[in-house]
mmCIF file of C-alpha atoms and ligand atoms in Angstrom:
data_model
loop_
_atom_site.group_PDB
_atom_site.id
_atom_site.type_symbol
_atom_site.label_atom_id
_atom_site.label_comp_id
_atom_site.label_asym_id
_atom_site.label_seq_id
_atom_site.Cartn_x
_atom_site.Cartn_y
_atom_site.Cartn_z
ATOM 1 C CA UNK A 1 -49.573 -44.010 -15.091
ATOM 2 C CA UNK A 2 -52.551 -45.842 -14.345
ATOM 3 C CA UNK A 3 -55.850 -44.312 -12.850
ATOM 4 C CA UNK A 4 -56.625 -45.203 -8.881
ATOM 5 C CA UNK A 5 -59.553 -46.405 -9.890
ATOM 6 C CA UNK A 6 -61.851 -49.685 -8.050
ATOM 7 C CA UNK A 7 -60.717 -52.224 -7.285
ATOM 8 C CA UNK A 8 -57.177 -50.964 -7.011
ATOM 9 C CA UNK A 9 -55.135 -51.347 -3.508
ATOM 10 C CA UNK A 10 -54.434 -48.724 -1.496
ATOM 11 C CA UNK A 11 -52.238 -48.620 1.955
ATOM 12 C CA UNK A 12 -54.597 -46.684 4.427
ATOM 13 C CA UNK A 13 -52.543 -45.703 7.483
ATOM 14 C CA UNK A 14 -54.176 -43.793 10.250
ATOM 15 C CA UNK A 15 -57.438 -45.079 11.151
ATOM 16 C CA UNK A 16 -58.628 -41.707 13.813
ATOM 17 C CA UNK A 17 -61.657 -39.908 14.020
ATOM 18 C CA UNK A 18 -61.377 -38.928 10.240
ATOM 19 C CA UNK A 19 -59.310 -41.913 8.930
ATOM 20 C CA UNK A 20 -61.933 -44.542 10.178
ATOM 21 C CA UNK A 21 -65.004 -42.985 8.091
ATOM 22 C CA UNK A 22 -62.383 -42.179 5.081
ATOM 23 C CA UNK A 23 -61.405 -45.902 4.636
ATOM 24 C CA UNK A 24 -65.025 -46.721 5.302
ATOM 25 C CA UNK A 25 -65.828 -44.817 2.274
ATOM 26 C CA UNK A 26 -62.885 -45.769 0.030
ATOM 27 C CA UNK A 27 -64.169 -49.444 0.852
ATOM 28 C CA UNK A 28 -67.990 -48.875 0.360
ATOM 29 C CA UNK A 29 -66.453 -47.672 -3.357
ATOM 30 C CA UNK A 30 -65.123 -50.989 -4.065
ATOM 31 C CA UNK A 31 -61.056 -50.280 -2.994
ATOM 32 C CA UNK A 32 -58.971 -52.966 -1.807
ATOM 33 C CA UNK A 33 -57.611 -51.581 1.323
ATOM 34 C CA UNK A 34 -54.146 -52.674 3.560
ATOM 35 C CA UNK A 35 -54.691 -51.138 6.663
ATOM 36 C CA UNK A 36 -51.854 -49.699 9.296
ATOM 37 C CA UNK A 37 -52.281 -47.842 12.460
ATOM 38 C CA UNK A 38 -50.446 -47.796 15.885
ATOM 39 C CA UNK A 39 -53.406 -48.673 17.672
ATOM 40 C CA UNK A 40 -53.963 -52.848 16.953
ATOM 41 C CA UNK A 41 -57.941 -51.732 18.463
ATOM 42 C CA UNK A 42 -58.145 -49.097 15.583
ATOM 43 C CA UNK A 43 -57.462 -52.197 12.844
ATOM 44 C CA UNK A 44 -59.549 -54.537 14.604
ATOM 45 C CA UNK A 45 -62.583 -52.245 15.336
ATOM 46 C CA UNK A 46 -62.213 -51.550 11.115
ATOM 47 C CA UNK A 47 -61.985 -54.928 10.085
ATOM 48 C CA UNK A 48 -64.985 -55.980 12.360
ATOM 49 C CA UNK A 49 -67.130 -53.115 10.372
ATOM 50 C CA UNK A 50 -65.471 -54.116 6.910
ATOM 51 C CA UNK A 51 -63.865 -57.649 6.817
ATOM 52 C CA UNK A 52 -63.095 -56.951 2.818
ATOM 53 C CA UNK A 53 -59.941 -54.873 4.369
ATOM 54 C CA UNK A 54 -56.815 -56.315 5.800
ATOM 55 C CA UNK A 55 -54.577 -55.209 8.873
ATOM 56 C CA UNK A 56 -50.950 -55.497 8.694
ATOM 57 C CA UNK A 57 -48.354 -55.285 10.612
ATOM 58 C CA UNK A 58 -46.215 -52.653 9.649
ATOM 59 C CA UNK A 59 -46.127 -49.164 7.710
ATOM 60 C CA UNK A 60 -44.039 -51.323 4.715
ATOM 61 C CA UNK A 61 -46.713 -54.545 4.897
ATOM 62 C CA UNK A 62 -49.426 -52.326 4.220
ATOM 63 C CA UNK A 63 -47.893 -50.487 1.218
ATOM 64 C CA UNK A 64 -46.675 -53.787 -0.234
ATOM 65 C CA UNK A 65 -48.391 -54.536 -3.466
ATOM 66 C CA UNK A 66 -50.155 -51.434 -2.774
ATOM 67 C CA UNK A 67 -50.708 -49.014 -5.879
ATOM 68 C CA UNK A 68 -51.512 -45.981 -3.659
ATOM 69 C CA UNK A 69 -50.223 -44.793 0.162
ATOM 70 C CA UNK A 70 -53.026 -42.795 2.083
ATOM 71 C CA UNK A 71 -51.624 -41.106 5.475
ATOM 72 C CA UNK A 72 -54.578 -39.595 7.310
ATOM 73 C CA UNK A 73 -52.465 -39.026 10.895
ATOM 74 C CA UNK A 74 -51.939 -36.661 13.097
ATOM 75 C CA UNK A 75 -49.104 -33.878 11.812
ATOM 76 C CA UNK A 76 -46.327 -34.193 8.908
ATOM 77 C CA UNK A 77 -44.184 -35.420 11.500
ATOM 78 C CA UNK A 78 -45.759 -38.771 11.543
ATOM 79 C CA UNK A 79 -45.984 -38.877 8.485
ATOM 80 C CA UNK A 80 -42.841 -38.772 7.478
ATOM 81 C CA UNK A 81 -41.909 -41.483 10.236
ATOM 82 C CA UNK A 82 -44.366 -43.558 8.510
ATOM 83 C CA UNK A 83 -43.318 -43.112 5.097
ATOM 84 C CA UNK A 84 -39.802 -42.532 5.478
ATOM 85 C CA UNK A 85 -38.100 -42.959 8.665
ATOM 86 C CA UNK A 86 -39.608 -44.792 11.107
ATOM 87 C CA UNK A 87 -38.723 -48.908 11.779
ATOM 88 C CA UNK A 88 -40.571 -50.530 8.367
ATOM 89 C CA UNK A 89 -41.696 -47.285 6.707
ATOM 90 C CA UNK A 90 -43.894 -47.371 4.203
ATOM 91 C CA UNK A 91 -40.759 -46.827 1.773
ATOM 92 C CA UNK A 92 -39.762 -50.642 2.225
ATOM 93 C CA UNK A 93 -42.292 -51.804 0.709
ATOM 94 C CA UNK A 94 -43.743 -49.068 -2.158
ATOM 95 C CA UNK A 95 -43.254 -50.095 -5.676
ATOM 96 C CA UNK A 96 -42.011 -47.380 -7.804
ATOM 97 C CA UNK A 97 -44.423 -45.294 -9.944
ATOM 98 C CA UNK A 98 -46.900 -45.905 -6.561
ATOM 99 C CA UNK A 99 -49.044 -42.228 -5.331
ATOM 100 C CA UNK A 100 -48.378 -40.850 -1.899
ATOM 101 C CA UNK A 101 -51.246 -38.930 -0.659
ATOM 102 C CA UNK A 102 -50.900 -37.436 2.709
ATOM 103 C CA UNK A 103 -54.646 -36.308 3.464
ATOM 104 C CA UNK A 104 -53.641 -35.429 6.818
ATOM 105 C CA UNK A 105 -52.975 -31.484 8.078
ATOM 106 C CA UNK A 106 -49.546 -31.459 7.937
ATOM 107 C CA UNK A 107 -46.741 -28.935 7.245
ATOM 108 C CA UNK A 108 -46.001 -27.079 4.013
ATOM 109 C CA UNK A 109 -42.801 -26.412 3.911
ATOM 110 C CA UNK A 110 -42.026 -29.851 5.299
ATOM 111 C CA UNK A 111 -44.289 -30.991 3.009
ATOM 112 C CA UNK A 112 -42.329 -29.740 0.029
ATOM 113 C CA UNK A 113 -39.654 -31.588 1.512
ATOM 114 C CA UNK A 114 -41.367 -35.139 1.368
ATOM 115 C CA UNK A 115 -42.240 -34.379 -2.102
ATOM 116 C CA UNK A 116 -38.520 -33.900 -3.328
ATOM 117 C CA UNK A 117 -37.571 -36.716 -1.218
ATOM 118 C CA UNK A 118 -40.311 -39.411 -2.848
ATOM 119 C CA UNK A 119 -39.408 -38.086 -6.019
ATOM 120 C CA UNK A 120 -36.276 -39.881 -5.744
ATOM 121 C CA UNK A 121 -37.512 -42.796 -4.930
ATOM 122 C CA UNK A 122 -39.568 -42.628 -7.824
ATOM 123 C CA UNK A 123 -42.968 -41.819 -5.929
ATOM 124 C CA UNK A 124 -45.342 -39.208 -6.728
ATOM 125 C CA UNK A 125 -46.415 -37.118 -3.669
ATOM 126 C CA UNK A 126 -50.079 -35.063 -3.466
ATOM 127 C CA UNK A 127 -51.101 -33.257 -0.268
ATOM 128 C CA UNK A 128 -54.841 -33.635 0.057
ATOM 129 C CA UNK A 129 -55.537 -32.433 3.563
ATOM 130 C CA UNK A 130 -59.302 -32.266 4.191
ATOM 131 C CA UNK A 131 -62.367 -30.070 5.961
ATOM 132 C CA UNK A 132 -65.589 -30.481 7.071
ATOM 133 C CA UNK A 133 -65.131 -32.831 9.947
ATOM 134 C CA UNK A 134 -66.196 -36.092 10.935
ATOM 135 C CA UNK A 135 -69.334 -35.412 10.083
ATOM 136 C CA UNK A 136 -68.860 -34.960 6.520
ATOM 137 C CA UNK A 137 -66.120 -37.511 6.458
ATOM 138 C CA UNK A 138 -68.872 -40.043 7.372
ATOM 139 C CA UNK A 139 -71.111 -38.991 4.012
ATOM 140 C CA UNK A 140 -68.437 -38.351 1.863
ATOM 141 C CA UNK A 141 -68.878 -34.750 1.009
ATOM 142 C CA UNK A 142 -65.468 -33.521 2.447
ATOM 143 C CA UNK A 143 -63.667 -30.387 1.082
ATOM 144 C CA UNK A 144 -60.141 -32.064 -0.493
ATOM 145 C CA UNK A 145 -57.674 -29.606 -1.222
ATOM 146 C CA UNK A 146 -54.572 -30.781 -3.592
ATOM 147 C CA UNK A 147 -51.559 -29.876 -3.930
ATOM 148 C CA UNK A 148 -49.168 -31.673 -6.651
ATOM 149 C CA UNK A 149 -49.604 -32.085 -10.230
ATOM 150 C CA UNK A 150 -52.725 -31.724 -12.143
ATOM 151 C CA UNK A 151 -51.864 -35.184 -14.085
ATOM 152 C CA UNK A 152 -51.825 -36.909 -10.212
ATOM 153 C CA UNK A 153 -54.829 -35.559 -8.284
ATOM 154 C CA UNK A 154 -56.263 -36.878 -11.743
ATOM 155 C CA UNK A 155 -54.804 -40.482 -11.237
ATOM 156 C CA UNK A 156 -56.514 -40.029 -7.521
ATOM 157 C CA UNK A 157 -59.716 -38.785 -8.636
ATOM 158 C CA UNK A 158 -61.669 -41.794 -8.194
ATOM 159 C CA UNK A 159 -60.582 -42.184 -4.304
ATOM 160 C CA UNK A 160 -60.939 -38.623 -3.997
ATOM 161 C CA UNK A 161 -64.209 -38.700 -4.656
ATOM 162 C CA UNK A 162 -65.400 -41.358 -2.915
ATOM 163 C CA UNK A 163 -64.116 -39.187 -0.095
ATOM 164 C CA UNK A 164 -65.239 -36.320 -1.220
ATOM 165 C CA UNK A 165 -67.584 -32.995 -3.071
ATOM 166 C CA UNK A 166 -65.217 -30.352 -3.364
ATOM 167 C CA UNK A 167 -61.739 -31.174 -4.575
ATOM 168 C CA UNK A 168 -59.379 -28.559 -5.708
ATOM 169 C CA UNK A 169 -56.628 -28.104 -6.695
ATOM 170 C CA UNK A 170 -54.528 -24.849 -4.870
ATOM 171 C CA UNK A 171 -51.150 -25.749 -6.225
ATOM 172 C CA UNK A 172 -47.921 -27.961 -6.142
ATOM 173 C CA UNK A 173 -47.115 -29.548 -3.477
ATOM 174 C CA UNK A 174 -47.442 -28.426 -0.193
ATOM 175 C CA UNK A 175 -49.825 -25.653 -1.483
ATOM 176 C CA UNK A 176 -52.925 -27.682 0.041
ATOM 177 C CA UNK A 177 -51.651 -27.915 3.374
ATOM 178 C CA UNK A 178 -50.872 -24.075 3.466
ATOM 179 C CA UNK A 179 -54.463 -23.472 2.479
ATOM 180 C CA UNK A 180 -55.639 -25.809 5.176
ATOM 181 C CA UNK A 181 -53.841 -24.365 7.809
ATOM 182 C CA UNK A 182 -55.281 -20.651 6.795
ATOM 183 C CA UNK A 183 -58.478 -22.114 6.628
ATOM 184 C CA UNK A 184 -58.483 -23.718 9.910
ATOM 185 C CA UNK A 185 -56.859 -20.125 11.243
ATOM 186 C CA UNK A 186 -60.022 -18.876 9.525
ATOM 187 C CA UNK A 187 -62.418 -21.229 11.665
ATOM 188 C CA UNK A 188 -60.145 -21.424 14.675
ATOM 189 C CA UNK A 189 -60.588 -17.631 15.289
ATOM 190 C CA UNK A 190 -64.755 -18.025 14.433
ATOM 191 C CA UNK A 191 -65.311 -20.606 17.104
ATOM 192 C CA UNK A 192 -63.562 -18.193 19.198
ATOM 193 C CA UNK A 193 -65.528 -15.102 18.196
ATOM 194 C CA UNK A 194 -68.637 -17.229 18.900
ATOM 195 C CA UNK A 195 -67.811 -18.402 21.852
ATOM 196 C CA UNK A 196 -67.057 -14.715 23.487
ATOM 197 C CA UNK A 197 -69.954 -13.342 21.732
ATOM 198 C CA UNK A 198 -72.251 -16.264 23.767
ATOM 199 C CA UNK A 199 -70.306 -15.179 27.493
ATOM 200 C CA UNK A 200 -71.024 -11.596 27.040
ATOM 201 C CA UNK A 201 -74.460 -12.301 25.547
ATOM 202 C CA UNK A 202 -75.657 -14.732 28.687
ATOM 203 C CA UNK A 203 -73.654 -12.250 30.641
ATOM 204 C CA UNK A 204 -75.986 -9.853 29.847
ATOM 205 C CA UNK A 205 -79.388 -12.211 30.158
ATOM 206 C CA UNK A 206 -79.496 -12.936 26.709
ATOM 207 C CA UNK A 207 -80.559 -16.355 25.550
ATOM 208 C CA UNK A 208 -77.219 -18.244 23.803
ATOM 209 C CA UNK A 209 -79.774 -20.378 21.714
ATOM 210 C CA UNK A 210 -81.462 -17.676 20.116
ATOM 211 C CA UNK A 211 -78.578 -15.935 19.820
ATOM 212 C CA UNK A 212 -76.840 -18.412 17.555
ATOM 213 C CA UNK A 213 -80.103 -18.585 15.309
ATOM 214 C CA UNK A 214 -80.030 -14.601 15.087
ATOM 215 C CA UNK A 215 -76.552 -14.995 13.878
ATOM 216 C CA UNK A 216 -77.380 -17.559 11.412
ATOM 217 C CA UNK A 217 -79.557 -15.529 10.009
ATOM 218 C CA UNK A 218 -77.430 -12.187 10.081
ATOM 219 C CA UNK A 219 -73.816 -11.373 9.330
ATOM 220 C CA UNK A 220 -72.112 -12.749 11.890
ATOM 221 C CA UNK A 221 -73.414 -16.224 10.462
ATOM 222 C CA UNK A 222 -69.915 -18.897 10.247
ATOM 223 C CA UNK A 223 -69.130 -22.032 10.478
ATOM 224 C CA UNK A 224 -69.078 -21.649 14.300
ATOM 225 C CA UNK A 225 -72.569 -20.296 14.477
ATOM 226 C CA UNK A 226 -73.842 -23.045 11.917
ATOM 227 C CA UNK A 227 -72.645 -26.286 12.682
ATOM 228 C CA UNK A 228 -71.194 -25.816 16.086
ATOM 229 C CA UNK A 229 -73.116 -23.050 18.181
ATOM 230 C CA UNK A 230 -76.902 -25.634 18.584
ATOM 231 C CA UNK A 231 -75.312 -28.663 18.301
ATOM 232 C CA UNK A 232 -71.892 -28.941 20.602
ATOM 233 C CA UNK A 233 -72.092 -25.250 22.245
ATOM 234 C CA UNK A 234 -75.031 -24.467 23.533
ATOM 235 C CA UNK A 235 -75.914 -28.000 24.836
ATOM 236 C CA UNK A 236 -72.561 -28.217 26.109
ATOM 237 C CA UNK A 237 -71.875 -32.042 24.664
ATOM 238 C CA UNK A 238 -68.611 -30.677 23.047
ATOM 239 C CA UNK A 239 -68.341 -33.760 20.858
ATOM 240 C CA UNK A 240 -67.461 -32.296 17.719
ATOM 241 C CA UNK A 241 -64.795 -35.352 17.065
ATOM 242 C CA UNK A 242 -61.660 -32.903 16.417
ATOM 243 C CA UNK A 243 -59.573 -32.151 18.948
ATOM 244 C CA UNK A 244 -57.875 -28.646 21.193
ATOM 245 C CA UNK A 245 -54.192 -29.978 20.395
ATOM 246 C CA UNK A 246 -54.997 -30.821 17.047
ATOM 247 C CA UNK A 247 -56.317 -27.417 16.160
ATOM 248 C CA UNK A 248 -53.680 -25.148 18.327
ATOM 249 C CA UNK A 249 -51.121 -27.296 15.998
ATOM 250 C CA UNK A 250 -53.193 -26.148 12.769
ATOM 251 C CA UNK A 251 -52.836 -22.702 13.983
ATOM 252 C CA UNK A 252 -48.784 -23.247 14.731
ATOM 253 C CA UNK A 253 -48.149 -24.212 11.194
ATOM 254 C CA UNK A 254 -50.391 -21.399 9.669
ATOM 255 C CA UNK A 255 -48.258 -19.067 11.829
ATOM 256 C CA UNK A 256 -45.119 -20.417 11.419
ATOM 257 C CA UNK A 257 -45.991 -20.618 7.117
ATOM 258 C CA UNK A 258 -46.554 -16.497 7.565
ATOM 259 C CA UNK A 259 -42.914 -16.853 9.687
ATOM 260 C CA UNK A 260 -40.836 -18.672 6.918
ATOM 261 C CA UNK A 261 -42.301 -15.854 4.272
ATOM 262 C CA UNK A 262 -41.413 -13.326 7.044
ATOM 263 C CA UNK A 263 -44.628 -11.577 7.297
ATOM 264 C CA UNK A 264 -46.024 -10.370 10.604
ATOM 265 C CA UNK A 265 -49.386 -11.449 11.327
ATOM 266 C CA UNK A 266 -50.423 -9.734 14.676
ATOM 267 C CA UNK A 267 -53.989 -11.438 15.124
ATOM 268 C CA UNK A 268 -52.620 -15.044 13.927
ATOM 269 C CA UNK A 269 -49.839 -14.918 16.327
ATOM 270 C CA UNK A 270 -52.836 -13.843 19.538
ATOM 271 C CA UNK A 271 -54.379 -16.955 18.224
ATOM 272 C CA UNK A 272 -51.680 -19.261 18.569
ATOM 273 C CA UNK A 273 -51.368 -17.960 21.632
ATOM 274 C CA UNK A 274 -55.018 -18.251 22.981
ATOM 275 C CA UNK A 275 -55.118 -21.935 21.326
ATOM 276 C CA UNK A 276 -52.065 -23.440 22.491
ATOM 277 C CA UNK A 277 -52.868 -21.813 26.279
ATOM 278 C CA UNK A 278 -56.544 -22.910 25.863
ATOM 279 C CA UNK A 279 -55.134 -26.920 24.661
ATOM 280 C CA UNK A 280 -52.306 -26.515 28.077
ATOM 281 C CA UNK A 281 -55.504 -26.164 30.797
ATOM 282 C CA UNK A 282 -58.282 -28.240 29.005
ATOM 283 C CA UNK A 283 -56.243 -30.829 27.903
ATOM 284 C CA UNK A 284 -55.129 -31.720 24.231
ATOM 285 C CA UNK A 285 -57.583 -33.837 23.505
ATOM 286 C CA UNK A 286 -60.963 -32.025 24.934
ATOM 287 C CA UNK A 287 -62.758 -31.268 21.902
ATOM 288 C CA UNK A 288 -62.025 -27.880 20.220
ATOM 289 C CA UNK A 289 -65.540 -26.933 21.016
ATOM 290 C CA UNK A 290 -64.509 -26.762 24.556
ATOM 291 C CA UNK A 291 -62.743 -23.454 23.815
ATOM 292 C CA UNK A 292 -66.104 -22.134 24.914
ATOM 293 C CA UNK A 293 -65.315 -23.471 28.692
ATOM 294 C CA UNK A 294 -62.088 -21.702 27.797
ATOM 295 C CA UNK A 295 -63.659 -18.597 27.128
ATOM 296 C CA UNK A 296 -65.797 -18.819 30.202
ATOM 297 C CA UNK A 297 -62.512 -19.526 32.074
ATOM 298 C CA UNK A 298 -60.769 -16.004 30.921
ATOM 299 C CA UNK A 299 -64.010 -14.086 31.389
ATOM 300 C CA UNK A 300 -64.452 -16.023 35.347
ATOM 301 C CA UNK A 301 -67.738 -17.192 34.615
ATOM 302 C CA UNK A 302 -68.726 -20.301 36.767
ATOM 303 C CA UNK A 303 -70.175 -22.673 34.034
HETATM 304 P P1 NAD B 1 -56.733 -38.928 15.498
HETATM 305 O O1 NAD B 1 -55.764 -38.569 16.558
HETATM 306 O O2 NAD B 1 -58.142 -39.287 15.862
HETATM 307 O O3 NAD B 1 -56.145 -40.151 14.622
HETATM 308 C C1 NAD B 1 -54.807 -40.327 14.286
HETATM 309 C C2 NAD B 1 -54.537 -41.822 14.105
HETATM 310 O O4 NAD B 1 -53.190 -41.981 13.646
HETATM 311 C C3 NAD B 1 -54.663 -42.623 15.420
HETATM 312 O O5 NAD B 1 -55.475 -43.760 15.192
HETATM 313 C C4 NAD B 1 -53.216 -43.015 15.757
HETATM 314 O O6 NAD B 1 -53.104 -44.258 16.414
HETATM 315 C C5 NAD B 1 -52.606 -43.074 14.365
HETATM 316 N N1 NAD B 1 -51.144 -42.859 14.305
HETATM 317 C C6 NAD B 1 -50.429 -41.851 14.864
HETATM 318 N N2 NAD B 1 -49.127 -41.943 14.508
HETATM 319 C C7 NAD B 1 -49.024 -43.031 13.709
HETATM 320 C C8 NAD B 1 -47.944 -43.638 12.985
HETATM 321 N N3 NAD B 1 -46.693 -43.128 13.031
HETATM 322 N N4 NAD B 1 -48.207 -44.743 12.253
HETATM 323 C C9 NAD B 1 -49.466 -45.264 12.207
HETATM 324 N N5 NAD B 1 -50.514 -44.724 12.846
HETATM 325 C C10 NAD B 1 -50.300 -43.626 13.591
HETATM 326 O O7 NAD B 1 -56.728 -37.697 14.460
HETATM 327 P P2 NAD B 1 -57.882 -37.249 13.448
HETATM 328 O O8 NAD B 1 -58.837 -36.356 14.163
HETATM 329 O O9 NAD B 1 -58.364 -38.421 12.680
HETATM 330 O O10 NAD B 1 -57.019 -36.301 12.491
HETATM 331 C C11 NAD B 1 -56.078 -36.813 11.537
HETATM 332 C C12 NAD B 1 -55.558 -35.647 10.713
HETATM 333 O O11 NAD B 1 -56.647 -35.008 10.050
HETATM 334 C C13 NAD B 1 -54.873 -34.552 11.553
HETATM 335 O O12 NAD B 1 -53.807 -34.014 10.830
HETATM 336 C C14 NAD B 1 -55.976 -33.525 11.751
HETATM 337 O O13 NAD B 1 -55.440 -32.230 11.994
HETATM 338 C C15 NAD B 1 -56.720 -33.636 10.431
HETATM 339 N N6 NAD B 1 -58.141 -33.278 10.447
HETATM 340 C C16 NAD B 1 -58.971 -33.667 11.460
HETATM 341 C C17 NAD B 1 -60.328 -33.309 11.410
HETATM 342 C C18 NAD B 1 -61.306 -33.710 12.507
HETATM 343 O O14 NAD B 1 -62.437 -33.195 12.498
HETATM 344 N N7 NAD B 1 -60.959 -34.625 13.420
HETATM 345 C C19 NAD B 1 -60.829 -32.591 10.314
HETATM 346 C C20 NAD B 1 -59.957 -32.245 9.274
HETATM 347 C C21 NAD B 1 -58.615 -32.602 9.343
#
């Protein structure tokens, strides 16, 4: 097994709002990188910015001579059309012994799936969904959480970190995306909190500025009230580069993970609720800091 280490070639597929500064990192670090996305703009826009990387045409031309697949895309469903299933997956054209990392937020238990189905093919699988956001995606300090085996993530070490601070390792596979889905539960119902706390608050003729820096320095301090409240709340640019629909499906799998182990988990299933409500009237791809407008909505506050 050899190490993922510069200059080796890896298939990048997915070039979004997270892929694009991924890549951009994996080819600042000296990667070869065959690039794939639906969107011929997405390849073009990349290759203007980095020339070293090539476009291809096709899922299978990118992971041809590739020794590592990267998926960063939208759920586990594309994924496994990309890898698997769709016209000229990915599987066409991986050599065996290549690493599948799926860095997107996908499903677990489907997830666990993909892994027993590479591993027939012969191809490792890790789940390495990230958090943090564009913004750390563009300076390379993302959190990385694995799941797989220990020898793997340490085959992948070098891209990871070129990616990435914090990588750990939760588990086998599918174990990462079940802790990113809690996670985003975690900051999905946060933003939330914030957001109410800021209607009642201006509601009752309180300032929602100096609110947010009273919370940041008191208990109710989160990831909501530090990187989100000043910068895409209060000002109202909601341009935090991560989408409603993207986070009300987060919140689905996280629920339907607590489903499939049969627990009941009241206050996960009101968020679903509120999230995939909330991504039906603003749209699925208003920024999930426009659940504040949400919020305004339910309370009938005239923003
Ligand atoms: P995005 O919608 O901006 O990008 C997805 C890209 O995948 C698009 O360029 C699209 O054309 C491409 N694509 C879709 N299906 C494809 C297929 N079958 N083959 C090839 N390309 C395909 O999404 P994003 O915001 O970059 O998020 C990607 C993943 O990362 C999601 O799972 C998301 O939940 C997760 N995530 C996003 C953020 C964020 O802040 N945006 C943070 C952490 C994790």
């Amino acid at each position: 097994m050899t190490t993922l280490a510069p200059p080796a070639t890896i298939a990048f597929i997915g070039l979004g709002m997270m892929g694009r500064p991924m890549a951009a990192r994996l080819v600042e670090a000296g990667f070869t990188l065959r690039l794939y996305d639906l969107s011929q703009k997405a390849m073009s826009d990349f290759v203007g910015a980095h020339p070293s990387a090539l476009a291809t045409a096709s899922a299978k031309a990118a992971a041809q001579g590739a020794d590592a697949v990267v998926t960063m895309l939208p759920d586990g469903k594309a994924v496994r059309q990309a890898l698997l299933e769709g016209r000229e997956a990915a599987r066409e054209g991986l050599a065996t012994g290549a690493l599948v990392i799926d860095m997107s937020s996908s499903n677990p238990v489907d997830t666990q799936k993909l892994a027993r189905d590479l591993a027939a093919l012969g191809v490792a699988l890790l789940d390495a969904p990230v958090s943090g956001g564009v913004k750390r995606a563009v300076d390379g300090s993302l959190s990385i959480m694995v799941g797989g085996a220990m020898a793997d993530l340490e085959r992948a070490r070098p891209a990871f970190a070129a990616m990435g601070k914090t990588i750990t390792l939760c588990g086998p596979a599918g174990a990462g995306h079940a802790l990113k889905a809690l996670n985003n539960y975690l900051s999905a119902s946060g933003l939330v909190a914030m957001c109410e706390a800021l209607v009642v608050g201006e509601a009752f003729g309180l300032d929602p500025g100096t609110m947010v820096d009273v919370f940041n320095s008191s208990t109710g301090k989160s990831n909501a009230t530090e990187v989100k409240g000043r910068q895409f709340v209060v000002p109202r640019t909601f341009a935090a580069g991560f989408t409603t629909g993207l986070m009300a499906k987060d919140l689905r799998t996280a629920a339907e993970v607590a489903a499939h182990l049969d627990l009941n988990m009241p206050m996960l299933k009101q968020t679903v609720a509120y999230w995939a409500d909330a991504s039906g009237k603003l749209g699925a791809s208003a920024d999930h800091t426009e659940i504040f407008r949400y919020a305004e909505m339910l309370a009938d506050v005239q923003s």
